[in-house]
XYZ file of C-alpha atoms in Angstrom:
758
model
C -14.053 -45.447 2.241
C -12.362 -43.461 -0.401
C -15.087 -44.818 -2.845
C -17.711 -43.249 -0.569
C -15.740 -39.999 -0.413
C -15.545 -39.832 -4.313
C -19.391 -40.561 -4.581
C -20.487 -37.947 -1.933
C -18.388 -35.453 -4.280
C -20.076 -36.326 -7.375
C -23.433 -36.171 -5.944
C -22.379 -32.602 -4.385
C -21.136 -31.515 -7.871
C -24.212 -32.770 -9.575
C -26.617 -30.862 -7.136
C -24.796 -27.719 -7.711
C -24.856 -28.245 -11.339
C -28.538 -28.674 -11.288
C -28.947 -25.577 -8.999
C -27.055 -23.250 -11.303
C -29.069 -24.489 -14.408
C -32.195 -23.695 -12.468
C -30.833 -20.362 -11.343
C -29.717 -19.602 -14.852
C -33.219 -20.449 -16.307
C -35.042 -18.367 -13.705
C -32.578 -15.355 -14.172
C -33.011 -15.411 -18.180
C -36.836 -15.838 -17.615
C -36.985 -12.768 -15.570
C -34.882 -10.705 -17.665
C -36.938 -11.616 -20.818
C -39.566 -9.404 -19.489
C -37.215 -6.330 -19.304
C -37.947 -3.230 -21.405
C -35.936 -0.438 -22.495
C -37.880 2.738 -23.350
C -40.791 0.551 -23.955
C -38.717 -1.905 -26.391
C -38.028 -5.356 -25.614
C -34.707 -5.518 -23.754
C -31.849 -7.901 -24.466
C -30.538 -8.347 -21.064
C -31.584 -12.019 -21.207
C -29.060 -12.264 -23.861
C -26.417 -10.910 -21.271
C -27.554 -13.404 -18.718
C -27.299 -16.467 -21.062
C -23.720 -15.284 -22.050
C -22.702 -14.723 -18.518
C -24.289 -18.171 -17.274
C -21.303 -19.957 -19.110
C -22.120 -23.543 -19.637
C -25.847 -23.182 -18.782
C -26.740 -21.304 -22.118
C -29.378 -23.928 -22.689
C -31.304 -23.636 -19.626
C -31.211 -19.647 -20.223
C -32.328 -20.184 -23.643
C -35.391 -22.363 -22.351
C -36.116 -19.791 -19.634
C -36.177 -17.042 -22.223
C -38.396 -18.891 -24.753
C -40.964 -19.641 -21.734
C -41.047 -15.867 -20.882
C -41.757 -14.875 -24.576
C -44.439 -17.510 -24.805
C -45.895 -16.739 -21.447
C -46.161 -12.970 -22.489
C -47.305 -13.681 -25.983
C -44.266 -11.827 -27.296
C -42.557 -14.665 -28.923
C -42.043 -13.102 -32.416
C -40.591 -9.833 -30.778
C -38.149 -12.223 -29.025
C -36.853 -14.122 -32.156
C -33.603 -11.943 -32.312
C -32.520 -12.598 -28.777
C -33.264 -16.191 -28.773
C -31.246 -16.751 -32.172
C -28.433 -14.774 -30.689
C -28.474 -16.827 -27.584
C -28.113 -20.034 -29.792
C -25.441 -18.710 -32.053
C -23.232 -17.329 -29.140
C -23.626 -20.809 -27.206
C -22.485 -22.821 -30.195
C -19.608 -20.590 -31.103
C -18.532 -20.810 -27.645
C -18.842 -24.631 -27.338
C -16.607 -25.122 -30.601
C -13.991 -22.714 -29.864
C -10.664 -24.484 -29.784
C -8.948 -22.385 -27.266
C -10.465 -21.860 -23.729
C -8.493 -18.628 -23.393
C -11.023 -16.361 -25.051
C -14.004 -17.844 -23.481
C -13.840 -15.422 -20.517
C -12.031 -12.588 -22.310
C -14.431 -9.455 -21.941
C -13.457 -7.962 -25.111
C -13.911 -11.035 -27.303
C -17.310 -12.303 -25.492
C -18.748 -8.563 -25.847
C -17.784 -8.344 -29.564
C -19.129 -11.650 -30.183
C -22.459 -10.760 -28.271
C -22.794 -7.334 -29.897
C -21.963 -8.824 -33.488
C -24.686 -11.731 -33.027
C -27.224 -9.276 -31.877
C -26.555 -6.679 -34.594
C -26.586 -9.624 -37.388
C -29.939 -10.949 -36.357
C -31.458 -7.303 -35.802
C -30.414 -6.445 -39.448
C -31.982 -9.787 -40.486
C -35.107 -9.007 -38.717
C -35.182 -5.424 -40.187
C -34.911 -6.952 -43.795
C -37.344 -9.852 -43.122
C -40.038 -7.588 -41.296
C -39.873 -4.020 -42.432
C -39.825 -1.639 -39.505
C -39.877 2.002 -38.838
C -36.562 3.715 -38.219
C -37.366 4.243 -34.463
C -37.699 0.399 -34.000
C -34.516 -0.291 -35.924
C -32.528 2.233 -34.129
C -33.721 0.784 -30.792
C -32.750 -2.604 -31.740
C -29.112 -1.360 -32.800
C -28.972 0.582 -29.319
C -30.234 -2.720 -27.412
C -27.579 -4.686 -29.245
C -24.864 -2.197 -28.136
C -26.114 -1.949 -24.487
C -26.184 -5.900 -24.346
C -22.490 -6.183 -25.459
C -21.452 -3.291 -23.002
C -23.141 -5.103 -20.124
C -21.412 -8.426 -20.886
C -17.821 -6.565 -21.105
C -18.536 -4.682 -17.775
C -19.892 -7.795 -15.985
C -16.861 -10.220 -17.101
C -14.355 -7.232 -16.051
C -15.849 -6.798 -12.830
C -15.785 -10.689 -12.292
C -12.106 -10.707 -13.317
C -11.253 -7.857 -11.227
C -12.832 -9.793 -8.093
C -11.396 -12.967 -8.817
C -7.957 -11.251 -9.196
C -8.063 -9.124 -6.172
C -10.322 -11.015 -3.782
C -12.615 -8.301 -3.132
C -15.280 -6.270 -5.082
C -13.880 -2.812 -4.643
C -16.431 0.125 -5.270
C -13.940 2.572 -6.154
C -12.528 4.130 -9.383
C -13.580 2.749 -12.531
C -14.968 -0.401 -10.784
C -17.438 1.911 -8.994
C -18.510 3.122 -12.365
C -18.953 -0.320 -13.844
C -20.794 -1.471 -10.791
C -23.286 1.502 -11.189
C -23.981 0.717 -14.753
C -24.893 -2.908 -13.830
C -27.340 -1.584 -10.872
C -28.988 0.680 -13.365
C -29.490 -2.097 -15.698
C -30.630 -4.575 -12.955
C -33.208 -2.196 -11.778
C -34.370 -1.310 -15.301
C -34.790 -5.103 -16.010
C -36.742 -5.967 -13.071
C -38.900 -2.834 -13.116
C -40.467 -4.534 -16.210
C -41.653 -7.621 -14.288
C -45.405 -8.145 -14.822
C -46.718 -7.360 -11.233
C -50.161 -5.587 -11.375
C -50.090 -3.902 -7.933
C -46.352 -3.218 -7.001
C -42.916 -2.323 -8.896
C -40.375 -4.883 -8.148
C -37.622 -2.258 -9.483
C -38.620 0.303 -6.993
C -39.073 -2.116 -4.007
C -35.467 -3.283 -4.539
C -34.258 0.230 -5.233
C -35.827 1.241 -1.757
C -34.097 -1.867 -0.091
C -30.602 -1.289 -1.447
C -30.950 2.426 -0.942
C -31.533 1.899 2.977
C -28.744 -0.423 2.866
C -26.575 1.991 1.506
C -27.430 4.479 4.058
C -26.439 2.097 6.683
C -23.198 1.583 5.235
C -22.227 4.986 3.593
C -24.599 7.307 5.311
C -25.955 10.349 3.449
C -23.809 9.822 0.304
C -24.752 6.260 -0.249
C -28.443 7.103 0.097
C -28.333 9.591 -2.246
C -26.179 7.851 -4.903
C -28.110 4.740 -4.683
C -31.546 6.605 -4.790
C -30.392 8.594 -8.172
C -29.077 5.383 -9.636
C -32.612 3.647 -9.047
C -34.292 6.669 -10.673
C -32.083 5.996 -13.798
C -32.883 2.489 -14.016
C -36.716 3.003 -13.562
C -36.395 5.785 -16.383
C -34.568 3.548 -18.761
C -37.487 1.128 -18.546
C -40.667 3.180 -18.045
C -40.257 6.985 -17.955
C -43.508 7.829 -16.874
C -42.585 6.230 -13.352
C -39.287 8.407 -12.976
C -41.069 11.387 -11.738
C -42.224 9.954 -8.366
C -39.103 7.677 -8.265
C -36.835 10.875 -8.221
C -37.676 11.424 -4.592
C -35.391 8.187 -3.372
C -32.369 10.381 -3.809
C -33.766 13.150 -1.513
C -35.175 10.871 0.939
C -32.089 8.997 1.075
C -29.924 11.916 1.623
C -32.082 13.299 4.462
C -32.700 9.963 6.270
C -28.807 9.257 6.413
C -28.396 12.111 8.988
C -30.544 9.991 11.377
C -28.352 6.881 11.234
C -27.017 6.934 14.839
C -30.787 6.563 16.037
C -31.064 3.250 14.570
C -32.718 1.258 11.598
C -36.426 1.888 12.860
C -35.865 5.697 13.015
C -34.246 5.666 9.502
C -37.225 4.023 8.023
C -39.829 6.354 9.525
C -37.892 9.308 8.640
C -37.644 8.054 5.104
C -41.442 7.191 4.892
C -42.162 10.438 6.235
C -40.060 12.699 3.896
C -41.303 10.340 0.939
C -44.934 10.906 1.875
C -44.341 14.669 2.174
C -42.510 14.724 -1.275
C -45.266 12.630 -2.864
C -47.946 15.115 -1.681
C -45.899 18.021 -2.770
C -45.616 16.654 -6.295
C -49.327 16.203 -6.506
C -51.424 13.162 -6.331
C -51.392 11.223 -9.591
C -52.243 7.767 -10.708
C -48.721 6.408 -9.526
C -48.707 7.908 -6.116
C -50.142 5.237 -4.097
C -48.294 2.555 -5.996
C -45.194 4.370 -5.185
C -46.018 4.576 -1.697
C -46.750 0.874 -1.589
C -43.349 0.143 -3.152
C -41.602 2.288 -0.661
C -43.400 0.837 2.358
C -42.657 -2.858 1.139
C -39.083 -2.138 0.464
C -38.935 -0.600 3.987
C -40.313 -3.615 5.660
C -37.979 -5.737 3.856
C -34.996 -3.557 5.279
C -36.406 -3.945 8.828
C -36.949 -7.702 8.499
C -33.740 -8.653 6.845
C -31.269 -9.617 9.841
C -28.286 -7.602 10.057
C -25.627 -10.466 9.951
C -27.063 -11.293 6.426
C -26.635 -7.669 5.363
C -22.998 -7.700 6.714
C -22.426 -11.077 4.887
C -23.526 -9.363 1.646
C -21.437 -6.287 2.467
C -18.212 -8.333 2.848
C -18.933 -10.126 -0.327
C -19.192 -6.743 -2.101
C -16.262 -4.704 -0.146
C -15.054 -6.844 2.337
C -12.431 -9.871 2.777
C -12.614 -12.772 0.545
C -11.294 -15.478 2.892
C -9.947 -16.086 6.309
C -6.436 -15.780 5.061
C -6.881 -12.179 4.037
C -8.586 -11.492 7.539
C -5.740 -12.946 9.393
C -3.384 -10.846 7.294
C -5.325 -7.740 8.273
C -5.284 -8.685 11.661
C -1.591 -9.348 11.801
C -0.952 -5.942 10.150
C -3.303 -4.175 12.920
C -1.306 -6.261 15.755
C 2.123 -5.042 14.588
C 0.967 -1.402 14.278
C -0.504 -1.678 17.695
C 2.919 -2.902 19.000
C 4.753 -0.326 17.158
C 2.443 2.408 18.789
C 3.074 0.753 22.279
C 6.873 0.909 21.728
C 6.506 4.332 20.724
C 4.529 5.200 24.008
C 7.042 3.581 25.945
C 9.849 5.442 24.161
C 8.058 8.675 25.026
C 7.774 7.862 28.806
C 11.623 7.055 28.753
C 12.232 10.444 27.227
C 10.162 12.247 29.996
C 12.179 10.258 32.638
C 15.493 11.240 30.798
C 14.351 14.841 31.036
C 13.141 14.805 34.778
C 16.634 13.244 35.627
C 18.454 15.764 33.814
C 16.566 18.806 35.456
C 17.214 17.270 38.923
C 20.883 16.767 38.067
C 21.189 20.504 36.913
C 19.794 21.663 40.107
C 22.163 19.728 42.480
C 25.176 21.696 41.830
C 28.568 21.388 43.864
C 28.068 24.629 45.751
C 24.752 23.710 47.080
C 26.032 20.377 48.571
C 29.042 22.382 50.010
C 26.566 24.948 51.681
C 24.485 22.122 53.087
C 27.342 20.568 54.725
C 29.127 23.517 56.009
C 26.788 26.226 56.567
C 23.587 24.658 58.023
C 24.818 24.299 61.489
C 26.868 27.427 61.316
C 26.330 30.017 64.052
C 26.643 32.639 61.371
C 24.355 31.181 59.051
C 21.649 33.585 59.663
C 23.975 36.805 59.286
C 25.277 35.378 56.067
C 21.785 34.538 54.728
C 20.980 38.143 54.934
C 23.573 38.900 52.114
C 22.253 36.172 49.866
C 23.254 37.647 46.479
C 26.922 38.265 47.476
C 26.924 34.717 49.215
C 25.669 32.931 46.095
C 28.103 34.699 43.781
C 31.067 34.059 45.965
C 30.107 30.213 46.118
C 29.821 30.140 42.351
C 33.301 31.416 42.058
C 34.643 28.947 44.314
C 32.898 26.040 42.367
C 34.437 27.503 39.082
C 37.807 27.539 40.616
C 37.699 24.003 41.821
C 36.114 22.661 38.635
C 38.856 24.338 36.472
C 41.920 23.381 38.571
C 40.672 20.497 40.345
C 41.681 22.080 43.790
C 40.622 24.849 45.906
C 43.225 26.621 48.302
C 42.735 28.715 51.492
C 43.877 31.668 49.490
C 40.907 31.372 47.176
C 38.555 31.119 50.221
C 39.975 34.049 51.722
C 39.542 36.105 48.657
C 36.025 35.342 47.906
C 34.671 34.596 51.542
C 37.178 36.583 53.813
C 34.259 36.945 56.480
C 33.797 33.074 56.847
C 34.409 31.493 60.107
C 34.867 28.025 58.720
C 37.580 28.662 56.077
C 39.570 25.483 56.634
C 36.341 23.349 56.684
C 34.834 25.032 53.383
C 38.242 24.499 51.605
C 38.262 20.828 52.698
C 34.691 20.225 51.814
C 34.985 21.736 48.333
C 37.854 19.386 47.496
C 36.318 16.192 48.816
C 32.980 16.803 47.534
C 34.378 17.721 44.102
C 35.753 14.198 43.611
C 32.468 12.769 44.502
C 30.641 15.270 42.199
C 32.782 14.229 39.250
C 32.162 10.648 39.718
C 28.451 10.898 40.245
C 28.349 13.102 36.960
C 30.658 10.533 35.056
C 27.934 7.872 36.273
C 24.830 10.092 35.145
C 26.319 10.681 31.676
C 26.811 6.986 31.222
C 23.094 6.218 32.418
C 22.184 9.159 30.176
C 23.965 7.499 27.135
C 22.537 4.077 27.861
C 18.914 5.674 28.053
C 19.539 7.429 24.714
C 20.778 4.153 23.095
C 17.758 2.279 24.717
C 15.450 4.920 23.168
C 17.054 4.570 19.864
C 16.686 0.875 19.844
C 12.899 1.135 20.804
C 12.658 3.654 17.846
C 14.426 1.217 15.436
C 11.966 -1.603 16.942
C 9.155 0.608 16.322
C 10.061 1.276 12.615
C 10.712 -2.455 11.961
C 7.298 -3.372 13.170
C 5.857 -0.507 11.150
C 7.695 -1.969 8.118
C 6.197 -5.354 8.843
C 2.544 -4.052 9.457
C 3.096 -2.232 5.964
C 4.649 -5.392 4.327
C 1.456 -7.341 5.721
C -1.076 -4.668 4.778
C 0.273 -4.862 1.275
C -1.148 -8.185 0.639
C -4.359 -7.254 -0.904
C -5.693 -10.916 -1.190
C -4.368 -14.543 -1.022
C -5.276 -17.289 -3.318
C -5.191 -20.416 -0.988
C -5.960 -22.893 -3.880
C -3.160 -21.634 -6.051
C -0.720 -21.497 -3.011
C -1.635 -25.361 -2.609
C -0.875 -26.164 -6.188
C 2.464 -24.328 -5.961
C 3.504 -26.004 -2.929
C 2.589 -29.322 -4.483
C 4.481 -28.686 -7.528
C 7.559 -28.039 -5.355
C 7.086 -31.174 -3.339
C 7.000 -33.181 -6.509
C 10.038 -31.564 -7.570
C 11.749 -32.955 -4.308
C 11.644 -30.213 -2.019
C 9.955 -31.104 1.341
C 8.653 -28.426 3.776
C 7.711 -25.755 1.131
C 5.879 -22.621 2.286
C 4.383 -21.044 -0.827
C 1.917 -18.013 -1.045
C 0.102 -16.692 -4.261
C -1.300 -13.348 -3.675
C -2.092 -9.724 -5.035
C -0.166 -6.600 -3.638
C -1.315 -3.259 -3.189
C -0.468 -2.373 -6.990
C -2.543 -5.218 -8.124
C 0.427 -7.270 -9.141
C 0.366 -10.945 -8.948
C 3.036 -12.189 -6.422
C 4.509 -15.737 -5.719
C 6.764 -16.187 -2.732
C 8.346 -19.649 -2.143
C 10.273 -20.731 0.816
C 12.408 -23.955 0.792
C 14.868 -25.368 3.018
C 17.617 -25.987 0.544
C 19.218 -24.333 -2.569
C 17.158 -24.668 -5.768
C 19.026 -26.588 -8.487
C 16.657 -27.001 -11.151
C 16.043 -24.963 -14.347
C 14.562 -21.684 -13.265
C 13.333 -20.852 -16.915
C 11.336 -23.919 -16.895
C 9.997 -23.251 -13.455
C 9.054 -19.779 -14.218
C 7.285 -20.948 -17.289
C 5.374 -23.673 -15.320
C 4.313 -21.258 -12.522
C 3.202 -18.761 -15.116
C 0.952 -21.246 -16.771
C -0.247 -22.650 -13.423
C -1.537 -19.040 -12.250
C -2.368 -17.774 -15.643
C 0.063 -14.680 -15.435
C 3.325 -13.937 -17.303
C 5.988 -14.031 -14.477
C 9.532 -12.878 -14.629
C 12.670 -14.564 -13.343
C 12.605 -14.809 -9.726
C 14.745 -12.891 -7.268
C 16.284 -15.465 -5.013
C 17.705 -14.542 -1.401
C 19.423 -17.319 0.721
C 19.847 -16.894 4.551
C 21.362 -19.764 6.200
C 19.561 -22.852 4.855
C 16.370 -21.092 3.964
C 16.028 -19.887 0.123
C 13.350 -17.462 -0.786
C 12.365 -17.384 -4.383
C 9.983 -14.319 -5.261
C 8.185 -14.376 -8.265
C 6.175 -11.353 -9.860
C 4.447 -10.176 -13.029
C 6.827 -8.872 -15.812
C 6.869 -5.076 -14.628
C 5.615 -2.608 -16.956
C 8.970 -0.534 -17.220
C 12.701 -1.695 -17.592
C 15.916 -0.085 -16.434
C 19.358 -0.248 -17.720
C 22.034 0.650 -14.999
C 25.672 1.186 -15.860
C 28.417 2.700 -13.574
C 32.119 4.124 -13.928
C 34.616 4.352 -10.947
C 37.768 5.689 -10.419
C 40.034 5.674 -7.434
C 42.268 8.658 -6.336
C 45.202 6.824 -5.423
C 44.823 4.234 -8.020
C 44.702 1.348 -5.290
C 41.429 1.754 -2.975
C 38.422 3.476 -3.913
C 36.615 5.064 -0.929
C 33.451 4.822 -2.969
C 31.413 1.597 -2.719
C 28.067 0.618 -4.397
C 25.611 -2.313 -4.990
C 22.872 -2.742 -7.407
C 20.336 -5.582 -6.414
C 16.549 -6.594 -6.519
C 14.455 -7.018 -3.502
C 11.711 -8.385 -5.817
C 11.084 -8.424 -9.751
C 9.554 -5.079 -9.355
C 11.901 -3.326 -6.921
C 15.615 -2.415 -7.814
C 17.923 -0.691 -5.382
C 21.113 1.134 -5.929
C 23.182 1.838 -2.846
C 26.176 4.193 -2.988
C 28.511 5.084 0.008
C 31.398 7.494 0.102
C 33.748 6.767 2.834
C 35.151 9.972 4.417
C 38.550 10.392 3.289
C 40.572 8.266 0.688
C 42.382 4.719 0.863
C 41.657 1.521 2.683
C 40.040 3.157 5.836
C 37.560 4.789 3.705
C 37.145 1.845 1.476
C 36.094 -0.449 4.807
C 33.637 2.376 6.154
C 31.778 2.455 2.831
C 31.727 -1.480 2.355
C 30.294 -1.718 5.830
C 27.590 0.597 5.032
C 26.526 -0.740 1.611
C 26.827 -4.454 2.857
C 24.565 -3.638 5.960
C 21.976 -1.734 3.936
C 21.655 -4.346 1.411
C 21.015 -7.161 4.038
C 18.557 -5.251 5.702
C 16.547 -4.099 2.753
C 16.577 -7.692 1.281
C 15.318 -8.929 4.601
C 12.001 -6.641 4.162
C 13.057 -3.375 5.806
C 12.283 0.024 4.349
C 14.949 2.399 3.439
C 14.301 4.688 6.440
C 14.597 1.689 8.905
C 17.826 0.590 7.400
C 19.353 4.102 7.773
C 17.963 4.516 11.431
C 19.691 1.002 12.425
C 22.929 1.819 10.692
C 22.902 5.281 12.444
C 22.763 3.459 15.703
C 25.295 1.083 15.086
C 27.869 3.745 13.496
C 27.452 5.953 16.951
C 29.237 3.308 18.749
C 32.329 3.854 16.539
C 35.186 5.488 18.285
C 36.124 8.989 17.353
C 39.258 8.297 15.648
C 37.419 6.283 13.210
C 35.891 7.823 9.838
C 32.202 7.918 8.763
C 30.526 7.349 5.366
C 27.697 8.778 3.411
C 24.912 6.922 2.305
C 22.711 7.210 -0.713
C 20.025 4.753 -1.721
C 17.701 4.739 -4.648
C 14.526 2.574 -4.888
C 13.005 2.032 -8.308
C 9.388 0.380 -8.508
C 9.152 -0.588 -11.956
C 5.438 -1.694 -11.853
C 4.189 1.508 -10.647
C 6.810 3.533 -12.211
C 8.218 5.427 -9.227
C 11.549 6.144 -7.772
C 12.534 7.211 -4.180
C 15.645 8.660 -2.896
C 17.263 8.509 0.564
C 20.206 10.757 1.051
C 22.316 11.172 4.224
C 25.244 13.363 3.694
C 25.522 12.221 0.029
C 25.770 14.461 -3.132
C 22.797 15.444 -5.325
C 21.379 13.006 -7.693
C 19.906 14.246 -10.935
C 16.771 13.620 -13.104
C 17.225 14.068 -17.026
C 13.876 14.521 -18.785
C 12.771 15.921 -22.139
C 16.040 18.007 -22.172
C 15.498 19.470 -18.762
C 17.578 18.696 -15.307
C 16.421 18.296 -11.912
C 18.507 18.174 -8.958
C 17.391 15.875 -6.175
C 18.445 15.912 -2.412
C 19.625 18.701 -0.238
C 21.791 18.748 2.762
C 21.781 15.832 5.588
C 24.584 14.615 8.137
C 26.117 11.319 7.452
C 24.915 8.450 9.541
C 26.341 8.041 12.809
C 27.323 11.521 13.681
C 24.206 12.595 15.592
C 21.483 10.764 17.664
C 18.809 12.249 15.411
C 20.211 12.225 11.949
C 17.267 12.706 9.664
C 18.090 11.993 6.138
C 16.553 13.639 2.842
C 13.800 11.583 1.411
C 12.002 12.191 -1.932
C 9.811 10.440 -4.480
C 9.324 10.981 -8.377
C 7.091 9.648 -10.752
C 8.964 7.881 -13.496
C 8.389 8.301 -17.581
C 9.454 6.449 -20.492
C 13.187 7.887 -21.537
C 13.956 9.319 -18.020
C 17.670 9.144 -17.042
C 18.606 9.054 -13.115
C 22.092 10.185 -12.170
C 23.719 9.150 -8.783
C 27.267 10.507 -8.206
C 30.012 10.567 -5.364
C 30.974 13.760 -4.099
C 34.311 13.506 -6.190
C 32.155 14.450 -9.256
C 31.501 18.211 -9.677
C 27.893 19.690 -10.347
C 29.127 21.081 -13.443
C 30.365 17.455 -14.574
C 26.946 16.190 -13.820
C 25.220 18.684 -15.780
C 27.141 17.478 -18.566
C 24.288 15.093 -19.100
C 22.372 17.452 -20.979
C 24.786 16.915 -23.759
C 24.101 13.286 -23.704
C 20.611 13.071 -25.299
C 20.189 10.035 -27.041
C 22.850 8.097 -25.482
C 22.499 4.628 -23.639
C 23.388 4.317 -19.945
C 26.856 2.994 -20.602
C 27.595 5.853 -23.012
C 26.396 8.318 -20.516
C 28.641 7.110 -17.728
C 31.752 6.759 -19.910
C 31.262 10.439 -21.273
C 30.792 11.718 -17.833
C 33.593 9.874 -16.239
C 36.088 11.129 -18.796
C 34.841 14.766 -18.246
C 35.125 13.905 -14.259
C 38.892 12.879 -14.778
C 39.891 15.642 -16.870
C 38.608 18.293 -14.304
C 40.314 16.879 -11.360
C 43.742 17.149 -12.766
C 46.064 19.344 -10.854
C 43.190 20.148 -8.364
C 41.548 18.221 -5.448
C 41.753 14.526 -5.997
C 38.887 12.442 -4.848
C 37.368 9.035 -5.649
C 34.758 9.195 -8.474
C 31.573 6.941 -8.888
C 29.049 7.592 -11.486
C 25.833 5.522 -11.760
C 23.193 6.083 -14.338
C 19.726 4.298 -14.573
C 17.984 4.834 -17.889
C 14.184 3.893 -17.655
C 12.270 2.466 -20.717
C 8.766 1.199 -20.995
C 8.513 -2.193 -21.739
C 7.112 -3.370 -25.145
C 3.775 -5.304 -24.694
C 5.177 -7.856 -27.125
C 7.898 -8.761 -24.768
C 5.561 -9.705 -21.977
């Protein structure tokens, strides 16, 4: 059975190789007819280079095209270049450069230029022809570089993104494609304009007006590059695409009819010429193909271009959407709970003690109608009696006589006030407890909402997953003796290669050798992993070596010489993410130390588990609110360094200002915010900055005066250790004889990593 499987696999692979060879030959055959400003194009050389191991079929296809077209002598430069490039890539000792865009493009350009010069010397030609040969050689090298770069980007990210420089590269490839097929030897129709019409209508369906206008303009550029005489009529594609995009909501048939009508009017307006009827025929054929092409086929092509690479990515996106929906649902429930709380509070305020007493004593009184006529005086008297009983917890007959001397039920009124007051106080106490429970429930729902949002964001950060490499990593760990391994190789939102591995044991091997092996396996230079262990699960997080490095040093001094109320922690959430957490316990001594240690330890555990700084702060705020009033609180100061993208985020809750020293200037960071645990809604100060080489970030406790922190201006050129030592000595000297407080200074110096270190 195993033999049958191997045989089937061999036959499948053989069929695939034959098919790729035939396609390479066909593509090179078609590209050999290409023209650039009437001069033979060298796009068939680009096709041969990009075909990889199918250089020989591409060479044969090109030779056949030149033979059929009767231009074998004109194509001798391209054919010689294909053979030389194929031979060089075949005998190359290292496989690393075979797909390197820079090397392959330089090899292609150099070979073309070499044989162009040889041809110019062997068969003297005019300056125009020699110049076009040089331009064609450069264009061929550029196309090869762009195509390999786009291919590498697609393989790396899993999707073919049409934004940024990738969009520019795609536009150039599209222009060269249209230019090449425009020169196809078809007597009646023009293949380039037919394909341009089809792609333009597909772009209208996907991107509306803008897509139609852009693709129409690019098609015109391609036709112009091949045959300038055809560009005049082709120019109407951009205008027609822009107009027909406004009718997208009416369906594909209406789009095509509007497009043909606008195109026909434009052709007539430009004047009938020899190309008018051919142009309309091309537009008609492209439109018919657009109508005939099934929508599922178009969607599959669109997914290959701008969609998801595989089902793993689709599951990640779906998970992110579901988590986001759950977060929004909790937010809706929390909003309804807030409305219920507000309604109950309003009803509770309306149910006063005086109203209850009046309903019990006055409703069946014979004098009720008489008393009701003096409503203002009666309400004022009852309010005064309620104020007395609430102040002294008792009401006497003298108080009733003083404020309601005309009442015929003084004794009953006094007794009712005293008895109902006890029940009223008990009900108010129960109402306050229920209100506090609703508030804590609302806070917990809000925290759960933030946690789900964090998880949704984390899931959305995974740009693409490589199942094959993930399987290879799992197999490698299994071979090392770690069963039940979970591994994932993926690209994050910063296009950084990441590897996450979860094992049900502690890793006891050589981390350096493991990192080197994984780097070779995925073909990226990985940094040493960040290892987090929770119970019997160990997470090993690998990532590309970051672009920036940071040197972090600290200085601490206690006011009492025994316990410092300041606590801090420096840890890595991943290779690219580094956190600094500083907490200043209010007061001094052991109690302040315990509060700050509690805050720092909790924040560290929450962030390492995958939560954001804001969510960690909200959870800590909820936990600290259940502390007794006799206990103290602690400030919270968090700095997040993202070393791959070069950014820093600050979160400050009652913490002192931080400082950024850059190019001789100083920028204060952070304002005023209450410490966590004091208020139900304790909003921290959050800010973000871009980092550059040589930046110094300074984080201090409130025992360091601003004037001391600003002494960093004198520390230009010092390293992080020298900075904290100098500032610490200054802070100790300034507190002598004055207010004594704990001192903590943390300096982080940012440096751009040397490329040779990677």
